[in-house]
Every structure is written in structure tokens, then in C-alpha cells.
PDB file of C-alpha atoms in Angstrom:
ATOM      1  CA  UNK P   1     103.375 131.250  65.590  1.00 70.00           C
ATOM      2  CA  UNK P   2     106.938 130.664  65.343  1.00 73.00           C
ATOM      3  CA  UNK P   3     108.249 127.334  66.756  1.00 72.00           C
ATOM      4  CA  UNK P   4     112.036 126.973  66.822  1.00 72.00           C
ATOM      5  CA  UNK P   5     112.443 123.194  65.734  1.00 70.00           C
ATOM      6  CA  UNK P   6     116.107 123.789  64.322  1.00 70.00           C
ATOM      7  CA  UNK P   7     119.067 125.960  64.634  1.00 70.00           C
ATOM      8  CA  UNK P   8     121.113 124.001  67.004  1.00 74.00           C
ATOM      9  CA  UNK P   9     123.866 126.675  66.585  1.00 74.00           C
ATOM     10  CA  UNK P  10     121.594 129.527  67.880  1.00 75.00           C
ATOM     11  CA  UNK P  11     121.918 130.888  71.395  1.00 77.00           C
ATOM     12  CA  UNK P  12     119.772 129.047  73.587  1.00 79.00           C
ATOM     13  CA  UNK P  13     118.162 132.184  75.307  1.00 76.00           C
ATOM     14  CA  UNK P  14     117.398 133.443  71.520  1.00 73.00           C
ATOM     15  CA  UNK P  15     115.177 130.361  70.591  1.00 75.00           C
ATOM     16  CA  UNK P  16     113.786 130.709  73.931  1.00 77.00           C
ATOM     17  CA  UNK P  17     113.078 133.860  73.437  1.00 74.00           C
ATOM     18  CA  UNK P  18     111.506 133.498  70.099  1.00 75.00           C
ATOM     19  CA  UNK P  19     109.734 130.131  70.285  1.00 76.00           C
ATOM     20  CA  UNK P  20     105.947 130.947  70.485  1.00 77.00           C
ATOM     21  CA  UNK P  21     106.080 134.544  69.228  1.00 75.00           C
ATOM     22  CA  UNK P  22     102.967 135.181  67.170  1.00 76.00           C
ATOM     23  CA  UNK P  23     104.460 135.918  63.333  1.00 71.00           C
ATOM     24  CA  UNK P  24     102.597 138.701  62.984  1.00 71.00           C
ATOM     25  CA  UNK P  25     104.082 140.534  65.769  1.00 66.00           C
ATOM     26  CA  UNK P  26     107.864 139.205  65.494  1.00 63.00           C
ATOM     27  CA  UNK P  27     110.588 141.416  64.731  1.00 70.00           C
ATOM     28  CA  UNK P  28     114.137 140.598  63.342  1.00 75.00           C
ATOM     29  CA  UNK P  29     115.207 139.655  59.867  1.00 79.00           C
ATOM     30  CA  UNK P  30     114.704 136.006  59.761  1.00 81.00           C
ATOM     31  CA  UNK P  31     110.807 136.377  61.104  1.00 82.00           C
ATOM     32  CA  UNK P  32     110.326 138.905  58.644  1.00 85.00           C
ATOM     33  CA  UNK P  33     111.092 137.118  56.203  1.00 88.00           C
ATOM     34  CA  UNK P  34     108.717 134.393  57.350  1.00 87.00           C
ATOM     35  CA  UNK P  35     105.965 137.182  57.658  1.00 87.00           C
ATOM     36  CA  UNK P  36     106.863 138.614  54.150  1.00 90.00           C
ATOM     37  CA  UNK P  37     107.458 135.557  52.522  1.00 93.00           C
ATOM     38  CA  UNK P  38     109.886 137.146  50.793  1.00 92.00           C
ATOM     39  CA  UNK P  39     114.135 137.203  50.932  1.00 92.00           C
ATOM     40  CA  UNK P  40     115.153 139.870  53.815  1.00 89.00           C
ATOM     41  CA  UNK P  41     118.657 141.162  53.715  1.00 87.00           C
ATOM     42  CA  UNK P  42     119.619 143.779  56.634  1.00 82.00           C
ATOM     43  CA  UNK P  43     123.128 144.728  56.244  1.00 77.00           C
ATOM     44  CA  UNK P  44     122.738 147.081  59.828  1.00 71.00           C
ATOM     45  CA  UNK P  45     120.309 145.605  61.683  1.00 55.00           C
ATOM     46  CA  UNK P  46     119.837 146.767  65.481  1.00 54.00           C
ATOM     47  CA  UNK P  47     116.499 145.302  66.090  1.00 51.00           C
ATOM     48  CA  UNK P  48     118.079 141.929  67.346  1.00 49.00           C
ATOM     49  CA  UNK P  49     120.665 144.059  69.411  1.00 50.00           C
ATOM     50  CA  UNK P  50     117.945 144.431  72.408  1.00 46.00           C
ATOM     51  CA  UNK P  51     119.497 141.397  73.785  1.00 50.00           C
ATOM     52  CA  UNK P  52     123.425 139.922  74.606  1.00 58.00           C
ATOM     53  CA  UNK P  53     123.273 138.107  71.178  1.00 61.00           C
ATOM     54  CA  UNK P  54     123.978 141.058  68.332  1.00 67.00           C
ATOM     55  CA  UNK P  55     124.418 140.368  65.485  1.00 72.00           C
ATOM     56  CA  UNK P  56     124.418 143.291  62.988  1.00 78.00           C
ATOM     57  CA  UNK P  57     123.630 141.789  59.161  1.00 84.00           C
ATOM     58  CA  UNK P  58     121.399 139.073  58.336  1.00 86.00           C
ATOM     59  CA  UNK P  59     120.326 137.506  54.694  1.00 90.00           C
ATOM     60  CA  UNK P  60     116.947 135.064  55.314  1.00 90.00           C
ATOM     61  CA  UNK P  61     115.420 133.125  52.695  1.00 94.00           C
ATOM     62  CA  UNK P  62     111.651 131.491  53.501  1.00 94.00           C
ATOM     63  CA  UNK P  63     111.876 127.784  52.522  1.00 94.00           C
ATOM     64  CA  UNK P  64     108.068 126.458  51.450  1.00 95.00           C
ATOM     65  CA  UNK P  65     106.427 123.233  50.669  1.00 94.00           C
ATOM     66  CA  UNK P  66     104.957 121.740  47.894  1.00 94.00           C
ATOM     67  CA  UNK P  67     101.828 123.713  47.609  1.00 96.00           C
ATOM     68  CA  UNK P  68     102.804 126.770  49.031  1.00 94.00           C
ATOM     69  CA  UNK P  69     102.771 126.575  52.884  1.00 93.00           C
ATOM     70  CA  UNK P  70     105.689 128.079  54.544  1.00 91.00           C
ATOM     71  CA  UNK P  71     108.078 125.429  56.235  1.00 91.00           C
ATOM     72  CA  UNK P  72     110.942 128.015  57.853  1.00 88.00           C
ATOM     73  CA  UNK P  73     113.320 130.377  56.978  1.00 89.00           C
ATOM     74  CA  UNK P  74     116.896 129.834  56.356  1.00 89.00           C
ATOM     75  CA  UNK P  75     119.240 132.341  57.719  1.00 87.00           C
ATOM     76  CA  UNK P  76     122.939 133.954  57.905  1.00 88.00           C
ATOM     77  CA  UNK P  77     123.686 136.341  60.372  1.00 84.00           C
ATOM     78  CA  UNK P  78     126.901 138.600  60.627  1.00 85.00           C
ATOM     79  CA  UNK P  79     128.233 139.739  63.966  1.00 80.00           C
ATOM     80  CA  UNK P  80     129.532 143.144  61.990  1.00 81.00           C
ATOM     81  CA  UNK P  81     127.719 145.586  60.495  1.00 80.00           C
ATOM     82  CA  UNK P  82     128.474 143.971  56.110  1.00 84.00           C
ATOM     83  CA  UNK P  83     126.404 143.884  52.846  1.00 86.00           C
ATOM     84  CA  UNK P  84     125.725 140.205  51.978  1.00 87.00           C
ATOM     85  CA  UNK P  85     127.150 139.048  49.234  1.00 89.00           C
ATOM     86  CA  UNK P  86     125.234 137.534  46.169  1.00 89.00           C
ATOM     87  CA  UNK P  87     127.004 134.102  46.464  1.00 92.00           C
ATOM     88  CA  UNK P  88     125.748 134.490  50.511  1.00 91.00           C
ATOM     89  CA  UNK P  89     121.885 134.388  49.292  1.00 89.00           C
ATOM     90  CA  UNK P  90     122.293 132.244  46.337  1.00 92.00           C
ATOM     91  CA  UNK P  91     123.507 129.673  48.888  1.00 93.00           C
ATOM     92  CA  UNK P  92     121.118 130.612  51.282  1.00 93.00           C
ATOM     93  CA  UNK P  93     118.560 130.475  47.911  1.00 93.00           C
ATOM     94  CA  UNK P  94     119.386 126.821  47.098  1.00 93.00           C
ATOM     95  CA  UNK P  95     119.127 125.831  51.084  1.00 91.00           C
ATOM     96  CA  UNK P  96     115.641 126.745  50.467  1.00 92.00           C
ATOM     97  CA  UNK P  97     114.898 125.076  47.600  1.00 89.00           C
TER      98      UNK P  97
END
């Protein structure tokens, strides 16, 4: 389940909107990441554009604990449609780390 403990910057109505969605059915870069447990980079992405918040590139890197459990995700999200660059996920990378 996907509890939104952080990301003061993020829209209010988005962590509403997200808090409590089961992981397995969540869509968006940064929960798929999460799901994955893998980096996601989406240098289009229109899934998150169903709502007034669109933002159109995101780079999300899962962050995990000591023996393996998945803590979060850190994210960067783009309000125009851009590749993220390598220094964007190495710093997104070390976030994580």
C-alpha cells in the first residue's frame, strides 16, 4: 500500500489521491518504480496527466533498507515533455543511497 509520509512539495490533492493505493495496482512513474524496484525514467509520461497536476517526465529511484525492504522512492518530475539527464538520476541515485 502506498502511504504518502513525505513530499511536502507535492500537490495536496495528488498525495490524497495516492495515499492508500494498493502498489500493485498504482500507476505513474514514481509507484512503478516502487512496484519494480527498479529506476523508472519516463521522459513523456501522460499517465499522471488524468488529473490538474501534469507533469510530463519523471526519473524515480526506490530507496531500501538495510536488508532489503523497500523504504520509498525518490522522485523528479518535469512539467515538459525532456529526457533526464544522467547527472538528474545520479543525484536522484545518491538520495537513495
Amino acid at each position: 500500500m502506498v502511504l504518502c509520509s513525505a513530499a511536502p512539495s507535492l500537490p495536496d490533492s495528488f498525495r490524497r489521491r495516492t495515499h492508500g493505493t494498493p502498489l500493485a495496482s498504482a500507476r505513474g512513474c514514481t509507484l512503478a518504480a516502487a512496484f519494480s524496484r527498479r529506476t523508472e525514467i519516463v521522459d513523456q509520461q501522460t499517465p499522471e496527466c488524468g488529473h490538474e497536476h501534469c507533469w510530463q517526465a519523471c526519473a524515480s529511484v526506490p530507496v531500501f533498507g538495510g536488508s532489503g525492504e523497500l523504504l520509498g522512492v525518490v522522485a523528479a518530475y518535469w512539467r515538459v515533455a525532456v529526457q533526464p539527464r544522467h547527472v538528474d538520476t545520479e543525484l536522484l541515485e545518491m538520495a537513495a543511497s
